[in-house]
Amino acid sequence: MQAIDGVAEREALPGLRERKKQRTRNTLTRCALELFARQGYDGTTVDEIAEAADVSQRTFFRYFANKEEVALALQEVEEAVALAALQARPPEEPPLAAMCNAAMATWDAMGPAIEAVVPLELHLHTQRMIESTPQLLAARLRRLGHFEDRLAAEIARREGVDLATDPRPRVLVAACSGVLRAASRVWGERADGDLDDLLRLVTDYLGLLGPALTGSWRNRT
Amino acid sequence: MQAIDGVAEREALPGLRERKKQRTRNTLTRCALELFARQGYDGTTVDEIAEAADVSQRTFFRYFANKEEVALALQEVEEAVALAALQARPPEEPPLAAMCNAAMATWDAMGPAIEAVVPLELHLHTQRMIESTPQLLAARLRRLGHFEDRLAAEIARREGVDLATDPRPRVLVAACSGVLRAASRVWGERADGDLDDLLRLVTDYLGLLGPALTGSWRNRT
DNA sequence: TGTCAATTGTCAGTGCCTGCCATAATCTCG
DNA sequence: CGAGATTATGGCAGGCACTGACAATTGACA
């Protein structure tokens, strides 16, 4: 699970058993997302997913703690990519700039990582489904909270401050992720959402973070 | 549901039927929170809550869409108090200052509103339970998202900008609420949390919003 | 090949939640 | 006050998510 600097770590074959498990997990994920896309989240039972993946219902629950989790499975991938993007920023970059640039870099690197499991279009459809399904949105926001912790820890490491006593990493990450969520929600409400649109929205919103916090807006229009 | 300027609206008795419903709802809430406090959220069944409130299980689900909702029932009260606090801020106050001051004012006004339903201590215990129960935390975060929309709308109204085209209200609210959540989480992790401690944390964190966003932290320590 | 550990399937059971219909309580109006 | 309309409630059947226990199967490893 640890992200390692080198590149020659990918194909360290972990035994037949482990590969089979990974394959089952991916199959389960793909079948679930396809069924969700076709007949909705609530309209799909765990039994159907299990049958489509040719395993028992009990096995499904050995791979995913609950039905929500399979819908959010790919979010884990996204988080890994985003965290790696932040770690790849040069150390001398100021914290806010590093966060912004990492956000930009994430969109490019994400595609291939997702395609390894499901078609990108299916994943985009899933994202919209999550946003419009209360139960899934709730679970997603909770996971996001944990992810923010990891981001804050990385910021603290970069800047050499102590996360336990210095609240600035948490404050920064909280502000940024709040803005990112606002941007993605506005984007989600547009029916004609393009990926470039999202990138533009995020850029604009992050740029507004400073100005929006200072003084009255009426004197500046 | 509309907030009305006048004050003589409180005691407009809404008929026996309506009062009885409100009483049943409060009873259900109180019984549920007490049971949760005594034997945990997962350790309490809906049947137990219904029995304690002397209604059928079916009736419980007519008042609350699901088990989560009764645990979060008082959050609705808090949101109403907070929104009122924001609306009470003088119009000439800049947006960020209005948000901060409203947050401060909320803590004072909240107590009595809560006490009308359950003892304040029980409510505080419930807050900690929500924070430590994944399912409840998730639901709470989702509700918070809706609440942020209402706050952003109020900010937009105050400043006379259009929420649909000007993202600054959302950006401001997102940043503030992110910081508030970070503060309350840090507070929640301290076992010896005092209410004054929370107030102090929120003040500090909001004050850091500006500085944490600018440049590198290493040159200023 | 044989033994051990991990993975899976089957089954039974609990709890959350919903639709349906009958009953009882409240409201309305003559 | 009383009959009819409206609304809240209770009971029941059933679907679905999820879990524990045990047996059967499969890959790992000597």
Coordinates of C-alpha atoms (C1' of nucleotides) in Angstrom, one line a residue:
Chain A
M1 CA 0.0 0.0 0.0
Q2 CA 3.0 2.3 0.5
A3 CA 3.8 4.5 -2.4
I4 CA 7.4 3.7 -3.3
D5 CA 9.8 6.0 -5.1
G6 CA 11.0 3.5 -7.7
V7 CA 9.1 2.2 -10.7
A8 CA 10.3 -1.5 -10.8
E9 CA 7.9 -2.5 -8.1
R10 CA 4.7 -2.9 -10.2
E11 CA 5.2 -6.4 -11.4
A12 CA 6.4 -8.2 -8.3
L13 CA 4.0 -11.0 -8.7
P14 CA 2.4 -11.7 -5.4
G15 CA 1.5 -15.3 -5.9
L16 CA -1.5 -16.8 -7.7
R17 CA -3.7 -16.5 -4.7
E18 CA -3.2 -12.8 -4.3
R19 CA -3.7 -12.1 -8.0
K20 CA -6.9 -14.1 -8.0
K21 CA -8.2 -12.0 -5.2
Q22 CA -7.4 -8.8 -7.0
R23 CA -9.1 -10.1 -10.1
T24 CA -12.2 -11.0 -8.1
R25 CA -12.3 -7.6 -6.5
N26 CA -12.0 -5.8 -9.8
T27 CA -14.7 -8.0 -11.4
L28 CA -17.0 -7.3 -8.5
T29 CA -16.4 -3.6 -8.8
R30 CA -16.9 -3.6 -12.6
C31 CA -20.1 -5.6 -12.4
A32 CA -21.5 -3.5 -9.6
L33 CA -20.8 -0.2 -11.4
E34 CA -22.3 -1.5 -14.6
L35 CA -25.5 -2.6 -12.8
F36 CA -25.7 0.6 -10.9
A37 CA -25.4 2.5 -14.2
R38 CA -28.1 0.4 -15.8
Q39 CA -30.7 0.2 -13.0
G40 CA -29.7 2.6 -10.3
Y41 CA -28.1 2.1 -6.9
D42 CA -31.2 1.3 -4.9
G43 CA -32.6 -0.8 -7.8
T44 CA -29.6 -3.1 -7.7
T45 CA -29.4 -5.8 -5.0
V46 CA -26.2 -7.3 -3.7
D47 CA -27.4 -10.7 -4.8
E48 CA -27.5 -9.4 -8.4
I49 CA -23.9 -8.0 -8.2
A50 CA -22.7 -11.3 -6.7
E51 CA -24.4 -13.3 -9.4
A52 CA -23.0 -11.1 -12.2
A53 CA -19.5 -11.6 -10.8
D54 CA -20.2 -15.3 -10.3
V55 CA -19.6 -15.4 -6.5
S56 CA -21.8 -15.9 -3.6
Q57 CA -23.4 -13.0 -1.7
R58 CA -21.3 -13.9 1.3
T59 CA -18.1 -13.5 -0.7
F60 CA -19.2 -10.1 -1.8
F61 CA -19.3 -9.0 1.8
R62 CA -15.8 -10.4 2.4
Y63 CA -14.5 -8.0 -0.2
F64 CA -16.7 -5.0 0.6
A65 CA -17.9 -4.2 4.1
N66 CA -21.2 -2.9 2.6
K67 CA -23.0 -2.0 -0.5
E68 CA -21.8 1.6 -0.4
E69 CA -18.2 0.6 -0.4
V70 CA -18.2 -1.0 -3.8
A71 CA -19.7 2.2 -5.3
L72 CA -16.8 4.1 -3.8
A73 CA -14.1 1.6 -4.6
L74 CA -12.5 3.8 -7.2
Q75 CA -12.3 6.8 -4.9
E76 CA -9.4 5.0 -3.2
V77 CA -7.6 5.1 -6.5
E78 CA -8.2 8.8 -6.9
E79 CA -7.0 9.5 -3.5
A80 CA -3.7 7.6 -4.1
V81 CA -3.1 9.6 -7.3
A82 CA -3.8 12.9 -5.6
L83 CA -1.6 12.2 -2.7
A84 CA 1.2 11.1 -5.0
A85 CA 0.7 14.4 -6.9
L86 CA 1.2 16.4 -3.8
Q87 CA 4.3 14.4 -2.8
A88 CA 5.7 15.1 -6.2
R89 CA 5.6 18.9 -5.8
P90 CA 9.0 20.5 -5.2
P91 CA 9.7 21.0 -1.5
E92 CA 10.3 24.8 -1.8
E93 CA 6.8 25.4 -3.2
P94 CA 4.6 27.2 -0.6
P95 CA 1.8 25.1 0.8
L96 CA -1.2 26.7 -0.9
A97 CA 0.6 26.6 -4.3
A98 CA 1.6 23.0 -3.8
M99 CA -2.0 22.1 -3.1
C100 CA -3.3 23.9 -6.1
N101 CA -0.7 22.5 -8.5
A102 CA -1.2 19.0 -7.1
A103 CA -4.9 19.4 -7.8
M104 CA -4.1 20.3 -11.4
A105 CA -1.7 17.5 -11.9
T106 CA -4.2 15.0 -10.5
W107 CA -6.7 15.2 -13.3
D108 CA -4.1 14.1 -15.9
A109 CA -2.8 11.2 -14.0
M110 CA -6.1 9.9 -12.9
G111 CA -7.5 8.6 -16.2
P112 CA -5.1 5.7 -16.8
A113 CA -5.3 4.6 -13.2
I114 CA -9.1 4.3 -13.4
E115 CA -9.1 2.7 -16.8
A116 CA -7.2 -0.2 -15.3
V117 CA -10.4 -1.3 -13.6
V118 CA -13.4 0.2 -15.5
P119 CA -14.0 2.4 -18.6
L120 CA -13.6 6.0 -17.7
E121 CA -17.1 6.9 -18.9
L122 CA -18.6 4.4 -16.5
H123 CA -16.5 6.0 -13.7
L124 CA -17.8 9.5 -14.6
H125 CA -21.4 8.2 -14.5
T126 CA -20.7 6.7 -11.1
Q127 CA -19.4 10.0 -9.8
R128 CA -22.7 11.7 -10.8
M129 CA -24.6 8.9 -9.2
I130 CA -22.7 9.3 -6.0
E131 CA -23.4 13.0 -5.9
S132 CA -27.1 12.4 -6.4
T133 CA -27.6 9.5 -4.0
P134 CA -27.8 10.8 -0.5
Q135 CA -26.5 7.6 1.2
L136 CA -23.5 7.5 -1.2
L137 CA -22.7 11.2 -1.0
A138 CA -22.7 10.9 2.8
A139 CA -20.2 8.0 2.7
R140 CA -18.1 9.8 0.2
L141 CA -17.8 12.9 2.4
R142 CA -16.8 10.8 5.4
R143 CA -14.0 9.2 3.4
L144 CA -13.0 12.6 2.2
G145 CA -12.5 13.6 5.8
H146 CA -10.0 10.8 6.3
F147 CA -8.2 11.8 3.2
E148 CA -7.9 15.4 4.3
D149 CA -6.1 14.1 7.4
R150 CA -3.5 12.4 5.2
L151 CA -3.1 15.6 3.1
A152 CA -2.7 17.7 6.2
A153 CA 0.0 15.2 7.5
E154 CA 1.8 15.6 4.2
I155 CA 1.7 19.4 4.3
A156 CA 3.0 19.3 7.9
R157 CA 5.8 17.1 6.8
R158 CA 6.8 19.3 3.9
E159 CA 6.8 22.4 6.0
G160 CA 8.4 20.8 9.0
V161 CA 5.7 21.7 11.5
D162 CA 4.1 19.5 14.1
L163 CA 0.5 18.5 13.2
A164 CA -0.4 18.0 16.8
T165 CA 0.3 21.5 17.9
D166 CA 0.2 23.6 14.7
P167 CA -3.3 23.8 13.2
R168 CA -2.3 25.6 10.0
P169 CA -2.0 22.4 7.9
R170 CA -5.6 21.4 8.9
V171 CA -6.9 24.9 8.3
L172 CA -5.3 25.1 4.9
V173 CA -6.5 21.6 3.8
A174 CA -9.9 22.3 5.1
A175 CA -10.2 25.5 3.2
C176 CA -8.9 24.0 0.0
S177 CA -11.0 20.9 0.1
G178 CA -14.1 23.0 0.9
V179 CA -13.5 25.0 -2.2
L180 CA -12.8 21.9 -4.3
R181 CA -16.1 20.4 -3.1
A182 CA -18.0 23.6 -3.9
A183 CA -16.5 23.6 -7.4
S184 CA -17.3 20.0 -8.1
R185 CA -20.8 20.5 -6.9
V186 CA -21.4 23.4 -9.1
W187 CA -19.9 21.4 -12.0
G188 CA -22.1 18.4 -11.1
E189 CA -25.2 20.5 -11.4
R190 CA -24.4 21.5 -14.9
A191 CA -25.8 18.8 -17.2
D192 CA -23.2 19.5 -19.9
G193 CA -20.2 19.1 -17.6
D194 CA -16.9 18.7 -19.5
L195 CA -13.7 17.7 -17.7
D196 CA -12.0 20.9 -18.9
D197 CA -14.9 22.8 -17.4
L198 CA -14.2 21.3 -14.1
L199 CA -10.5 22.1 -14.3
R200 CA -11.4 25.7 -15.1
L201 CA -13.9 25.9 -12.2
V202 CA -11.4 24.6 -9.7
T203 CA -8.8 27.0 -10.9
D204 CA -11.1 30.0 -10.6
Y205 CA -12.4 29.0 -7.2
L206 CA -9.0 28.4 -5.8
G207 CA -7.9 31.8 -7.1
L208 CA -10.9 33.4 -5.3
L209 CA -9.9 31.9 -1.9
G210 CA -7.9 34.9 -0.9
P211 CA -10.1 37.7 -2.3
A212 CA -13.3 36.2 -1.0
L213 CA -12.0 36.3 2.6
T214 CA -11.0 40.0 2.7
G215 CA -13.2 42.8 3.6
S216 CA -16.5 43.7 1.9
W217 CA -17.2 42.7 -1.7
R218 CA -19.3 45.7 -2.4
N219 CA -16.5 48.2 -2.7
R220 CA -14.7 46.2 -5.4
T221 CA -17.5 44.6 -7.5
Chain B
M1 CA -41.2 27.3 8.4
Q2 CA -40.6 30.9 7.2
A3 CA -38.7 33.0 9.6
I4 CA -40.9 36.1 10.3
D5 CA -39.7 39.4 11.5
G6 CA -42.2 39.8 14.4
V7 CA -42.0 38.1 17.7
A8 CA -45.7 37.4 18.4
E9 CA -45.7 34.3 16.3
R10 CA -44.4 31.7 18.7
E11 CA -47.6 30.7 20.5
A12 CA -50.0 30.5 17.7
L13 CA -51.5 27.2 18.9
P14 CA -51.8 24.9 15.9
G15 CA -54.6 22.7 17.1
L16 CA -54.5 19.6 19.4
R17 CA -53.5 17.3 16.6
E18 CA -50.3 19.2 15.7
R19 CA -49.3 19.6 19.3
K20 CA -49.7 15.9 19.9
K21 CA -47.5 15.1 17.0
Q22 CA -44.8 17.4 18.2
R23 CA -45.0 15.8 21.6
T24 CA -44.6 12.3 20.1
R25 CA -41.7 13.4 18.1
N26 CA -39.9 14.9 21.1
T27 CA -40.6 11.8 23.1
L28 CA -39.2 9.6 20.4
T29 CA -36.1 11.8 20.2
R30 CA -35.5 11.8 23.9
C31 CA -36.0 8.1 24.3
A32 CA -33.7 7.4 21.4
L33 CA -30.9 9.6 22.6
E34 CA -31.1 8.1 26.1
L35 CA -31.0 4.6 24.8
F36 CA -28.1 5.5 22.5
A37 CA -26.2 7.0 25.4
R38 CA -26.8 3.9 27.5
Q39 CA -26.2 1.1 25.1
G40 CA -24.7 2.6 22.0
Y41 CA -26.1 3.4 18.5
D42 CA -25.7 -0.1 17.0
G43 CA -26.7 -1.7 20.3
T44 CA -30.1 0.0 20.2
T45 CA -32.8 -1.3 17.9
V46 CA -35.6 0.7 16.5
D47 CA -38.1 -1.6 18.3
E48 CA -36.6 -0.7 21.6
I49 CA -36.9 3.0 20.8
A50 CA -40.5 2.6 19.8
E51 CA -41.3 0.6 22.8
A52 CA -39.7 3.2 25.1
A53 CA -41.7 5.9 23.5
D54 CA -44.8 3.7 23.6
V55 CA -45.6 3.7 19.9
S56 CA -45.3 1.0 17.3
Q57 CA -42.2 0.5 15.2
R58 CA -44.2 1.5 12.1
T59 CA -45.0 4.9 13.8
F60 CA -41.4 5.5 14.5
F61 CA -40.7 5.3 10.7
R62 CA -43.5 7.8 10.1
Y63 CA -41.7 10.4 12.1
F64 CA -38.1 9.6 11.1
A65 CA -37.2 8.3 7.7
N66 CA -34.5 6.1 9.2
K67 CA -32.6 5.3 12.4
E68 CA -29.9 7.9 11.6
E69 CA -32.4 10.7 11.4
V70 CA -33.5 10.5 15.0
A71 CA -29.8 10.7 16.1
L72 CA -29.4 13.9 14.1
A73 CA -32.8 15.4 15.0
L74 CA -31.3 18.2 17.2
Q75 CA -28.9 19.2 14.5
E76 CA -31.8 20.8 12.8
V77 CA -32.3 23.0 15.9
E78 CA -28.7 24.0 15.8
E79 CA -28.8 25.0 12.2
A80 CA -31.8 27.1 12.8
V81 CA -30.1 29.0 15.6
A82 CA -26.9 29.4 13.6
L83 CA -28.8 30.8 10.5
A84 CA -30.7 33.2 12.7
A85 CA -27.4 34.4 14.2
L86 CA -26.0 35.1 10.8
Q87 CA -29.2 37.0 9.8
A88 CA -28.9 39.0 13.0
R89 CA -25.5 40.4 12.1
P90 CA -25.6 44.1 10.9
P91 CA -25.6 44.4 7.1
E92 CA -22.6 46.6 6.9
E93 CA -20.4 43.9 8.5
P94 CA -18.0 42.3 5.9
P95 CA -18.9 38.7 5.0
L96 CA -16.1 36.9 6.8
A97 CA -16.5 38.9 9.9
A98 CA -20.3 38.2 9.9
M99 CA -19.6 34.5 9.6
C100 CA -17.1 34.6 12.5
N101 CA -19.3 36.6 14.8
A102 CA -22.4 34.5 14.0
A103 CA -20.4 31.4 14.9
M104 CA -19.5 33.0 18.2
A105 CA -23.1 34.1 18.9
T106 CA -24.4 30.7 18.1
W107 CA -22.9 28.9 21.1
D108 CA -24.8 31.1 23.5
A109 CA -28.2 30.9 21.9
M110 CA -28.0 27.2 21.3
G111 CA -28.3 25.9 24.9
P112 CA -31.9 26.9 25.7
A113 CA -33.1 25.8 22.3
I114 CA -31.7 22.3 22.9
E115 CA -32.8 22.1 26.5
A116 CA -36.4 22.4 25.3
V117 CA -36.1 18.8 24.0
V118 CA -33.4 17.0 26.0
P119 CA -30.9 17.8 28.7
L120 CA -27.8 19.6 27.3
E121 CA -25.5 16.9 28.7
L122 CA -27.3 14.2 26.7
H123 CA -27.0 16.3 23.6
L124 CA -23.2 16.7 24.1
H125 CA -22.9 13.0 24.5
T126 CA -24.8 12.5 21.3
Q127 CA -22.5 14.9 19.5
R128 CA -19.5 12.8 20.5
M129 CA -21.3 9.6 19.5
I130 CA -22.1 11.0 16.1
E131 CA -18.5 11.9 15.5
S132 CA -17.3 8.4 16.5
T133 CA -20.0 6.5 14.6
P134 CA -19.0 6.3 10.9
Q135 CA -22.6 6.0 9.6
L136 CA -23.8 8.9 11.7
L137 CA -20.8 11.1 10.9
A138 CA -21.4 10.5 7.2
A139 CA -25.1 11.5 7.4
R140 CA -24.1 14.6 9.5
L141 CA -21.6 15.7 6.9
R142 CA -24.2 15.4 4.2
R143 CA -26.7 17.5 6.1
L144 CA -24.0 20.0 6.7
G145 CA -23.6 20.4 3.0
H146 CA -27.2 21.4 2.6
F147 CA -26.8 23.8 5.5
E148 CA -23.8 25.4 3.8
D149 CA -26.0 26.1 0.8
R150 CA -28.4 28.1 3.0
L151 CA -25.5 30.0 4.5
A152 CA -24.1 30.8 1.1
A153 CA -27.6 32.0 0.0
E154 CA -27.8 34.3 3.0
I155 CA -24.3 35.7 2.4
A156 CA -25.2 36.3 -1.2
R157 CA -28.3 38.2 -0.1
R158 CA -26.4 40.3 2.4
E159 CA -23.8 41.3 -0.2
G160 CA -26.3 41.7 -3.0
V161 CA -24.5 39.3 -5.4
D162 CA -26.0 36.5 -7.5
L163 CA -25.3 33.1 -6.1
A164 CA -25.7 31.5 -9.5
T165 CA -22.9 33.5 -11.2
D166 CA -20.7 34.7 -8.3
P167 CA -18.9 31.8 -6.6
R168 CA -17.5 33.9 -3.7
P169 CA -20.3 33.1 -1.3
R170 CA -19.8 29.4 -1.7
V171 CA -16.1 29.7 -1.5
L172 CA -16.2 31.8 1.7
V173 CA -18.7 29.4 3.3
A174 CA -16.8 26.4 2.2
A175 CA -13.6 27.7 3.7
C176 CA -15.2 28.7 7.0
S177 CA -17.1 25.5 7.5
G178 CA -14.1 23.5 6.6
V179 CA -12.2 25.3 9.3
L180 CA -15.1 24.9 11.8
R181 CA -15.1 21.2 11.2
A182 CA -11.4 20.9 11.7
A183 CA -11.7 22.8 14.9
S184 CA -14.5 20.6 16.2
R185 CA -12.7 17.4 15.3
V186 CA -9.6 18.4 17.2
W187 CA -11.8 19.4 20.1
G188 CA -13.7 16.0 19.9
E189 CA -10.4 14.1 20.1
R190 CA -9.5 15.8 23.4
A191 CA -11.1 13.7 26.1
D192 CA -11.4 16.7 28.4
G193 CA -13.3 18.9 26.0
D194 CA -14.8 22.0 27.6
L195 CA -17.3 24.2 25.7
D196 CA -15.0 27.2 26.3
D197 CA -12.2 25.2 24.8
L198 CA -14.2 24.7 21.7
L199 CA -15.0 28.4 21.4
R200 CA -11.3 29.2 21.8
L201 CA -10.3 26.7 19.2
V202 CA -12.8 28.0 16.7
T203 CA -11.6 31.6 17.3
D204 CA -8.0 30.6 16.8
Y205 CA -8.6 28.6 13.7
L206 CA -10.7 31.2 12.0
G207 CA -8.0 33.7 12.8
L208 CA -5.5 31.5 11.0
L209 CA -7.5 31.3 7.9
G210 CA -5.8 34.3 6.3
P211 CA -2.2 33.6 7.4
A212 CA -2.3 29.9 6.6
L213 CA -3.0 30.6 3.0
T214 CA -0.2 33.0 2.3
G215 CA 3.3 32.0 1.2
S216 CA 5.6 29.7 3.0
W217 CA 5.3 29.2 6.7
R218 CA 9.0 28.6 7.3
N219 CA 10.0 32.2 6.9
R220 CA 7.8 33.4 9.7
T221 CA 7.6 30.6 12.3
Chain C
dT1 C1' 2.1 -35.9 -2.8
dG2 C1' 0.4 -34.7 1.6
dT3 C1' -0.4 -31.2 5.1
dC4 C1' -1.7 -26.6 6.4
dA5 C1' -3.8 -22.2 5.8
dA6 C1' -6.7 -19.2 3.3
dT7 C1' -10.8 -18.6 0.5
dT8 C1' -15.4 -19.7 -0.6
dG9 C1' -20.3 -21.4 -0.4
dT10 C1' -24.3 -22.6 2.2
dC11 C1' -27.5 -21.7 5.7
dA12 C1' -29.9 -19.6 9.3
dG13 C1' -30.9 -15.5 11.7
dT14 C1' -31.3 -10.4 13.0
dG15 C1' -32.4 -5.8 12.1
dC16 C1' -33.8 -1.9 9.0
dC17 C1' -37.3 -0.4 6.3
dT18 C1' -41.8 -0.4 3.3
dG19 C1' -46.5 -1.3 1.4
dC20 C1' -51.0 -2.5 2.6
dC21 C1' -55.2 -2.4 5.1
dA22 C1' -58.0 -2.0 9.2
dT23 C1' -58.8 0.8 13.3
dA24 C1' -59.0 4.8 16.1
dA25 C1' -58.4 9.6 17.0
dT26 C1' -59.1 14.4 15.5
dC27 C1' -61.2 17.9 12.6
dT28 C1' -65.1 20.1 10.0
dC29 C1' -69.5 21.4 9.1
dG30 C1' -74.4 21.2 9.4
Chain D
dC1 C1' -74.2 17.5 19.2
dG2 C1' -73.4 14.2 15.6
dA3 C1' -72.2 12.3 10.9
dG4 C1' -68.8 12.3 7.6
dA5 C1' -64.1 13.5 5.9
dT6 C1' -59.3 13.6 7.2
dT7 C1' -55.4 12.0 9.4
dA8 C1' -52.6 9.3 12.7
dT9 C1' -51.7 4.7 14.4
dG10 C1' -51.1 -0.5 14.8
dG11 C1' -50.3 -4.9 13.0
dC12 C1' -48.6 -7.9 9.5
dA13 C1' -46.1 -9.7 5.7
dG14 C1' -42.1 -9.3 3.1
dG15 C1' -37.7 -7.6 0.9
dC16 C1' -33.1 -6.5 1.4
dA17 C1' -28.6 -5.6 3.9
dC18 C1' -25.6 -7.8 6.7
dT19 C1' -23.4 -11.5 10.1
dG20 C1' -21.9 -15.8 12.5
dA21 C1' -20.9 -20.6 12.1
dC22 C1' -19.5 -24.6 9.8
dA23 C1' -18.3 -27.4 5.9
dA24 C1' -16.1 -27.8 1.4
dT25 C1' -12.7 -26.3 -1.8
dT26 C1' -8.4 -24.4 -3.4
dG27 C1' -3.7 -22.6 -3.5
dA28 C1' 0.9 -22.7 -0.7
dC29 C1' 4.8 -25.1 0.7
dA30 C1' 7.6 -28.7 2.3

